[in-house]
GROMACS .gro file of C-alpha atoms in nm:
model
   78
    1UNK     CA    1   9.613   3.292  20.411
    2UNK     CA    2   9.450   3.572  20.648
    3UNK     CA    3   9.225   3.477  20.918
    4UNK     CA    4   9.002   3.739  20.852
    5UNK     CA    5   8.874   3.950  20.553
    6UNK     CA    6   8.748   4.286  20.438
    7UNK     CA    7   8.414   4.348  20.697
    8UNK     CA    8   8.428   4.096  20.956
    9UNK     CA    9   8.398   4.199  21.303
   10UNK     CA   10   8.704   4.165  21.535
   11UNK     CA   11   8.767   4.222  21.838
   12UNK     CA   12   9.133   4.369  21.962
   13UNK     CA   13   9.236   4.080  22.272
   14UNK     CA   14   9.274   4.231  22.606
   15UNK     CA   15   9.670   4.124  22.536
   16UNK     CA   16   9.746   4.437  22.290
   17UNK     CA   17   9.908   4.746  22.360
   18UNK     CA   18   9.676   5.045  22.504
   19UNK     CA   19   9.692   5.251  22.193
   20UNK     CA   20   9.534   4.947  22.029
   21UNK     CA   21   9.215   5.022  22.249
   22UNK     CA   22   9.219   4.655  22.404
   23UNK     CA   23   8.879   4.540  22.434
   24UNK     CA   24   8.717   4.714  22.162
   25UNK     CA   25   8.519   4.587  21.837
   26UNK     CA   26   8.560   4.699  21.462
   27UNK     CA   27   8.541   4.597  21.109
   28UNK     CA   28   8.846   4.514  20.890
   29UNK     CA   29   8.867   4.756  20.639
   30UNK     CA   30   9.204   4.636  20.485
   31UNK     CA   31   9.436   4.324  20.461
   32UNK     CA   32   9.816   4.371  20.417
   33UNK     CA   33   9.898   3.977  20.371
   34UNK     CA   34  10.212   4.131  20.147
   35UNK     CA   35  10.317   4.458  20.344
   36UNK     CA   36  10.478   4.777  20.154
   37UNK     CA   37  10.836   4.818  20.198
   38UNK     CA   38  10.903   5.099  20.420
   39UNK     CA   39  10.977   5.133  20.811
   40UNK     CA   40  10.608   5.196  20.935
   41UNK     CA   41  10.569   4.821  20.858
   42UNK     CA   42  10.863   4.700  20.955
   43UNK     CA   43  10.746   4.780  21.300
   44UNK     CA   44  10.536   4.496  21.291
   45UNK     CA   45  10.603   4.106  21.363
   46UNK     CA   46  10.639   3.835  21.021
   47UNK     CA   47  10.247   3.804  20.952
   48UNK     CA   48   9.968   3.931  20.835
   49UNK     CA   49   9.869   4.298  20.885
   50UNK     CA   50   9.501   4.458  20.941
   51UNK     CA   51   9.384   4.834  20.902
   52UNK     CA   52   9.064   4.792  21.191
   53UNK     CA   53   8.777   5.081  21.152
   54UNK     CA   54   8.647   5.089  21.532
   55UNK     CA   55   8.276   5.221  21.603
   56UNK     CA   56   8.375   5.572  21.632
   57UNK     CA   57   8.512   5.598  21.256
   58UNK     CA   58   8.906   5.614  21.416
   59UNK     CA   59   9.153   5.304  21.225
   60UNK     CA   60   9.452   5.170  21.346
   61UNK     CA   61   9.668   4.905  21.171
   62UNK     CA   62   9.704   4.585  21.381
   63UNK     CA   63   9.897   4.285  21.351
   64UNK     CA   64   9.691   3.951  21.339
   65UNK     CA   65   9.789   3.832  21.669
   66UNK     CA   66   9.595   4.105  21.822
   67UNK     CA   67   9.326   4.011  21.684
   68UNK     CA   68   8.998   3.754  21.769
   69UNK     CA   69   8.676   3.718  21.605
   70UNK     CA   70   8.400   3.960  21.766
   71UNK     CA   71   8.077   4.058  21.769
   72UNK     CA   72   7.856   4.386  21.804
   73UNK     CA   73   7.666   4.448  22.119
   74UNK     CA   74   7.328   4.488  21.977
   75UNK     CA   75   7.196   4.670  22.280
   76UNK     CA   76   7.490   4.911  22.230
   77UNK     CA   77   7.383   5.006  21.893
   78UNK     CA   78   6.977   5.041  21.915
   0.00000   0.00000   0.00000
């Protein structure tokens, strides 16, 4: 079972790889909890598999691990 589903808020952990953009927020905007065969996600560890949508409209695909439950600045977005 996924720890998180389509739209909640996450935040990548400070412990991910740079091109992960540690620190930021985003919304899940897909769940890969059974991955397509194929090498691009065989590159990731056994588990589940996110596509993140950060503020700026740019998506990466992130493995669960990277992943904590975040929150929006609300100052940041007024």
């Amino acid at each position: 079972m996924s720890k998180f589903t389509y739209n909640d808020i996450v935040r990548v952990a400070e412990t991910a790889v740079e091109s992960l953009r540690p620190g930021s927020v985003g919304w899940v905007v897909g769940v890969f909890e059974e991955r397509p065969s194929g090498d691009y996600f065989s590159r990731f560890p056994p588990g589940i598999v996110y596509t993140v949508e950060y503020e700026d409209g740019a998506a990466n695909e992130i493995h669960e691990s990277w992943l904590e439950a975040g929150r929006f600045n609300e100052q940041r977005l007024a």
